[in-house]
Amino acid sequence: MSDCLFCKILAQEIPANIIYEDDKIIAFDDIQPQAPHHKLIIPRKHIATLNELTPEDIYLTGHLLYVAQQLAKKLGTADTGYRVVMNCNQDAGQAVYHIHLHLLGGRKLSWPPG
Ligand code: 5GP
Ligand code: ZN
């Protein structure tokens, strides 16, 4: 998608601090971190929101979660705790319409979220 910010990061048209990549997924630092560790984990495939997910994407979403777990371990926050979040549409505050998991950790996170 030519007008998608995260597709532009994938195409290296916009820089990002990429901390993980494989043939299906990349992960990078959020530009406006909300916690000491705030990473974004995204599929290379452009999927606008969770609502557009299809059965063929089921393995991909598990892959996103597994990368989140691996990064949490690498960052040293797996045992202390972390949160993964995927916002869907306006009421959830989705700003970039290319699905992404937020990985947040490194501080005590309050619940419920705002
Ligand atoms: P959303 O609100 O869609 O769930 O999350 C979008 C996230 O993308 C936000 O946390 C925001 O800080 C992050 N973000 C927006 N623009 C950029 C950018 O150009 N680079 C990076 N690395 N993150 C961005
Ligand atoms: Zn995209």
PDB file of N, CA, C and O in Angstrom, residues 18-52:
ATOM      1  N   ILE A  18      14.942  -1.061  13.492  1.00  0.00           N
ATOM      2  CA  ILE A  18      14.427  -2.430  13.373  1.00  0.00           C
ATOM      3  C   ILE A  18      15.218  -3.350  14.295  1.00  0.00           C
ATOM      4  O   ILE A  18      16.443  -3.393  14.246  1.00  0.00           O
ATOM      5  N   ILE A  19      14.484  -4.066  15.147  1.00  0.00           N
ATOM      6  CA  ILE A  19      15.144  -4.927  16.144  1.00  0.00           C
ATOM      7  C   ILE A  19      14.949  -6.403  15.843  1.00  0.00           C
ATOM      8  O   ILE A  19      15.572  -7.257  16.471  1.00  0.00           O
ATOM      9  N   TYR A  20      14.054  -6.709  14.898  1.00  0.00           N
ATOM     10  CA  TYR A  20      13.835  -8.113  14.519  1.00  0.00           C
ATOM     11  C   TYR A  20      13.267  -8.135  13.111  1.00  0.00           C
ATOM     12  O   TYR A  20      12.451  -7.275  12.768  1.00  0.00           O
ATOM     13  N   GLU A  21      13.684  -9.106  12.313  1.00  0.00           N
ATOM     14  CA  GLU A  21      13.010  -9.318  11.037  1.00  0.00           C
ATOM     15  C   GLU A  21      13.164 -10.747  10.566  1.00  0.00           C
ATOM     16  O   GLU A  21      14.163 -11.409  10.832  1.00  0.00           O
ATOM     17  N   ASP A  22      12.123 -11.217   9.886  1.00  0.00           N
ATOM     18  CA  ASP A  22      12.197 -12.501   9.185  1.00  0.00           C
ATOM     19  C   ASP A  22      11.390 -12.350   7.898  1.00  0.00           C
ATOM     20  O   ASP A  22      11.048 -11.226   7.522  1.00  0.00           O
ATOM     21  N   ASP A  23      11.097 -13.463   7.245  1.00  0.00           N
ATOM     22  CA  ASP A  23      10.436 -13.334   5.937  1.00  0.00           C
ATOM     23  C   ASP A  23       8.984 -12.878   6.028  1.00  0.00           C
ATOM     24  O   ASP A  23       8.410 -12.439   5.024  1.00  0.00           O
ATOM     25  N   LYS A  24       8.392 -12.920   7.207  1.00  0.00           N
ATOM     26  CA  LYS A  24       6.971 -12.558   7.344  1.00  0.00           C
ATOM     27  C   LYS A  24       6.721 -11.328   8.224  1.00  0.00           C
ATOM     28  O   LYS A  24       5.664 -10.700   8.127  1.00  0.00           O
ATOM     29  N   ILE A  25       7.679 -11.006   9.090  1.00  0.00           N
ATOM     30  CA  ILE A  25       7.438 -10.043  10.172  1.00  0.00           C
ATOM     31  C   ILE A  25       8.641  -9.144  10.383  1.00  0.00           C
ATOM     32  O   ILE A  25       9.788  -9.589  10.197  1.00  0.00           O
ATOM     33  N   ILE A  26       8.386  -7.878  10.783  1.00  0.00           N
ATOM     34  CA  ILE A  26       9.475  -7.069  11.341  1.00  0.00           C
ATOM     35  C   ILE A  26       8.998  -6.448  12.656  1.00  0.00           C
ATOM     36  O   ILE A  26       7.795  -6.316  12.912  1.00  0.00           O
ATOM     37  N   ALA A  27       9.962  -6.054  13.484  1.00  0.00           N
ATOM     38  CA  ALA A  27       9.663  -5.361  14.743  1.00  0.00           C
ATOM     39  C   ALA A  27      10.625  -4.193  14.874  1.00  0.00           C
ATOM     40  O   ALA A  27      11.790  -4.285  14.463  1.00  0.00           O
ATOM     41  N   PHE A  28      10.113  -3.101  15.416  1.00  0.00           N
ATOM     42  CA  PHE A  28      10.938  -1.893  15.543  1.00  0.00           C
ATOM     43  C   PHE A  28      10.459  -1.068  16.730  1.00  0.00           C
ATOM     44  O   PHE A  28       9.360  -1.287  17.272  1.00  0.00           O
ATOM     45  N   ASP A  29      11.300  -0.103  17.139  1.00  0.00           N
ATOM     46  CA  ASP A  29      10.957   0.771  18.263  1.00  0.00           C
ATOM     47  C   ASP A  29       9.816   1.700  17.887  1.00  0.00           C
ATOM     48  O   ASP A  29       9.828   2.289  16.791  1.00  0.00           O
ATOM     49  N   ASP A  30       8.859   1.859  18.804  1.00  0.00           N
ATOM     50  CA  ASP A  30       7.821   2.871  18.609  1.00  0.00           C
ATOM     51  C   ASP A  30       8.471   4.252  18.729  1.00  0.00           C
ATOM     52  O   ASP A  30       9.311   4.492  19.594  1.00  0.00           O
ATOM     53  N   ILE A  31       8.063   5.163  17.861  1.00  0.00           N
ATOM     54  CA  ILE A  31       8.668   6.498  17.822  1.00  0.00           C
ATOM     55  C   ILE A  31       8.291   7.341  19.052  1.00  0.00           C
ATOM     56  O   ILE A  31       9.009   8.270  19.417  1.00  0.00           O
ATOM     57  N   GLN A  32       7.174   6.986  19.674  1.00  0.00           N
ATOM     58  CA  GLN A  32       6.692   7.708  20.871  1.00  0.00           C
ATOM     59  C   GLN A  32       6.461   6.696  21.977  1.00  0.00           C
ATOM     60  O   GLN A  32       5.316   6.338  22.295  1.00  0.00           O
ATOM     61  N   PRO A  33       7.543   6.206  22.592  1.00  0.00           N
ATOM     62  CA  PRO A  33       7.396   5.093  23.538  1.00  0.00           C
ATOM     63  C   PRO A  33       6.552   5.454  24.761  1.00  0.00           C
ATOM     64  O   PRO A  33       6.719   6.509  25.343  1.00  0.00           O
ATOM     65  N   GLN A  34       5.647   4.547  25.113  1.00  0.00           N
ATOM     66  CA  GLN A  34       4.768   4.727  26.278  1.00  0.00           C
ATOM     67  C   GLN A  34       5.245   3.915  27.480  1.00  0.00           C
ATOM     68  O   GLN A  34       4.573   3.874  28.508  1.00  0.00           O
ATOM     69  N   ALA A  35       6.391   3.282  27.340  1.00  0.00           N
ATOM     70  CA  ALA A  35       6.984   2.477  28.411  1.00  0.00           C
ATOM     71  C   ALA A  35       8.469   2.349  28.071  1.00  0.00           C
ATOM     72  O   ALA A  35       8.865   2.601  26.927  1.00  0.00           O
ATOM     73  N   PRO A  36       9.294   1.963  29.064  1.00  0.00           N
ATOM     74  CA  PRO A  36      10.731   1.817  28.766  1.00  0.00           C
ATOM     75  C   PRO A  36      10.996   0.912  27.569  1.00  0.00           C
ATOM     76  O   PRO A  36      11.924   1.152  26.797  1.00  0.00           O
ATOM     77  N   HIS A  37      10.190  -0.133  27.431  1.00  0.00           N
ATOM     78  CA  HIS A  37      10.255  -0.961  26.222  1.00  0.00           C
ATOM     79  C   HIS A  37       8.926  -0.806  25.497  1.00  0.00           C
ATOM     80  O   HIS A  37       7.870  -1.155  26.059  1.00  0.00           O
ATOM     81  N   HIS A  38       8.956  -0.260  24.305  1.00  0.00           N
ATOM     82  CA  HIS A  38       7.731  -0.154  23.492  1.00  0.00           C
ATOM     83  C   HIS A  38       8.122  -0.470  22.053  1.00  0.00           C
ATOM     84  O   HIS A  38       8.741   0.343  21.364  1.00  0.00           O
ATOM     85  N   LYS A  39       7.769  -1.681  21.639  1.00  0.00           N
ATOM     86  CA  LYS A  39       8.115  -2.170  20.301  1.00  0.00           C
ATOM     87  C   LYS A  39       6.836  -2.391  19.507  1.00  0.00           C
ATOM     88  O   LYS A  39       5.773  -2.680  20.084  1.00  0.00           O
ATOM     89  N   LEU A  40       6.951  -2.281  18.200  1.00  0.00           N
ATOM     90  CA  LEU A  40       5.831  -2.580  17.307  1.00  0.00           C
ATOM     91  C   LEU A  40       6.215  -3.785  16.465  1.00  0.00           C
ATOM     92  O   LEU A  40       7.324  -3.824  15.909  1.00  0.00           O
ATOM     93  N   ILE A  41       5.323  -4.754  16.399  1.00  0.00           N
ATOM     94  CA  ILE A  41       5.578  -5.993  15.658  1.00  0.00           C
ATOM     95  C   ILE A  41       4.524  -6.057  14.556  1.00  0.00           C
ATOM     96  O   ILE A  41       3.317  -6.041  14.842  1.00  0.00           O
ATOM     97  N   ILE A  42       4.986  -6.093  13.314  1.00  0.00           N
ATOM     98  CA  ILE A  42       4.038  -5.980  12.188  1.00  0.00           C
ATOM     99  C   ILE A  42       4.304  -7.068  11.142  1.00  0.00           C
ATOM    100  O   ILE A  42       5.446  -7.480  10.931  1.00  0.00           O
ATOM    101  N   PRO A  43       3.233  -7.504  10.463  1.00  0.00           N
ATOM    102  CA  PRO A  43       3.447  -8.423   9.340  1.00  0.00           C
ATOM    103  C   PRO A  43       3.913  -7.653   8.110  1.00  0.00           C
ATOM    104  O   PRO A  43       3.571  -6.470   7.937  1.00  0.00           O
ATOM    105  N   ARG A  44       4.675  -8.302   7.259  1.00  0.00           N
ATOM    106  CA  ARG A  44       5.039  -7.672   5.971  1.00  0.00           C
ATOM    107  C   ARG A  44       3.793  -7.509   5.097  1.00  0.00           C
ATOM    108  O   ARG A  44       3.722  -6.588   4.292  1.00  0.00           O
ATOM    109  N   LYS A  45       2.833  -8.399   5.297  1.00  0.00           N
ATOM    110  CA  LYS A  45       1.581  -8.319   4.536  1.00  0.00           C
ATOM    111  C   LYS A  45       0.749  -7.145   5.047  1.00  0.00           C
ATOM    112  O   LYS A  45       0.560  -7.001   6.255  1.00  0.00           O
ATOM    113  N   HIS A  46       0.252  -6.325   4.134  1.00  0.00           N
ATOM    114  CA  HIS A  46      -0.604  -5.201   4.533  1.00  0.00           C
ATOM    115  C   HIS A  46      -1.998  -5.722   4.859  1.00  0.00           C
ATOM    116  O   HIS A  46      -2.716  -6.199   3.979  1.00  0.00           O
ATOM    117  N   ILE A  47      -2.363  -5.608   6.132  1.00  0.00           N
ATOM    118  CA  ILE A  47      -3.733  -5.911   6.591  1.00  0.00           C
ATOM    119  C   ILE A  47      -4.137  -4.677   7.378  1.00  0.00           C
ATOM    120  O   ILE A  47      -3.449  -4.301   8.334  1.00  0.00           O
ATOM    121  N   ALA A  48      -5.218  -4.004   6.979  1.00  0.00           N
ATOM    122  CA  ALA A  48      -5.519  -2.685   7.546  1.00  0.00           C
ATOM    123  C   ALA A  48      -5.907  -2.753   9.015  1.00  0.00           C
ATOM    124  O   ALA A  48      -5.413  -1.962   9.834  1.00  0.00           O
ATOM    125  N   THR A  49      -6.807  -3.652   9.351  1.00  0.00           N
ATOM    126  CA  THR A  49      -7.230  -3.781  10.756  1.00  0.00           C
ATOM    127  C   THR A  49      -7.464  -5.254  11.057  1.00  0.00           C
ATOM    128  O   THR A  49      -7.539  -6.087  10.146  1.00  0.00           O
ATOM    129  N   LEU A  50      -7.647  -5.536  12.316  1.00  0.00           N
ATOM    130  CA  LEU A  50      -7.942  -6.913  12.728  1.00  0.00           C
ATOM    131  C   LEU A  50      -9.209  -7.425  12.034  1.00  0.00           C
ATOM    132  O   LEU A  50      -9.352  -8.625  11.782  1.00  0.00           O
ATOM    133  N   ASN A  51     -10.108  -6.514  11.675  1.00  0.00           N
ATOM    134  CA  ASN A  51     -11.352  -6.904  10.999  1.00  0.00           C
ATOM    135  C   ASN A  51     -11.110  -7.495   9.610  1.00  0.00           C
ATOM    136  O   ASN A  51     -11.985  -8.193   9.080  1.00  0.00           O
ATOM    137  N   GLU A  52      -9.965  -7.198   9.011  1.00  0.00           N
ATOM    138  CA  GLU A  52      -9.679  -7.709   7.653  1.00  0.00           C
ATOM    139  C   GLU A  52      -8.930  -9.038   7.687  1.00  0.00           C
ATOM    140  O   GLU A  52      -8.585  -9.576   6.629  1.00  0.00           O
TER     141      GLU A  52
END
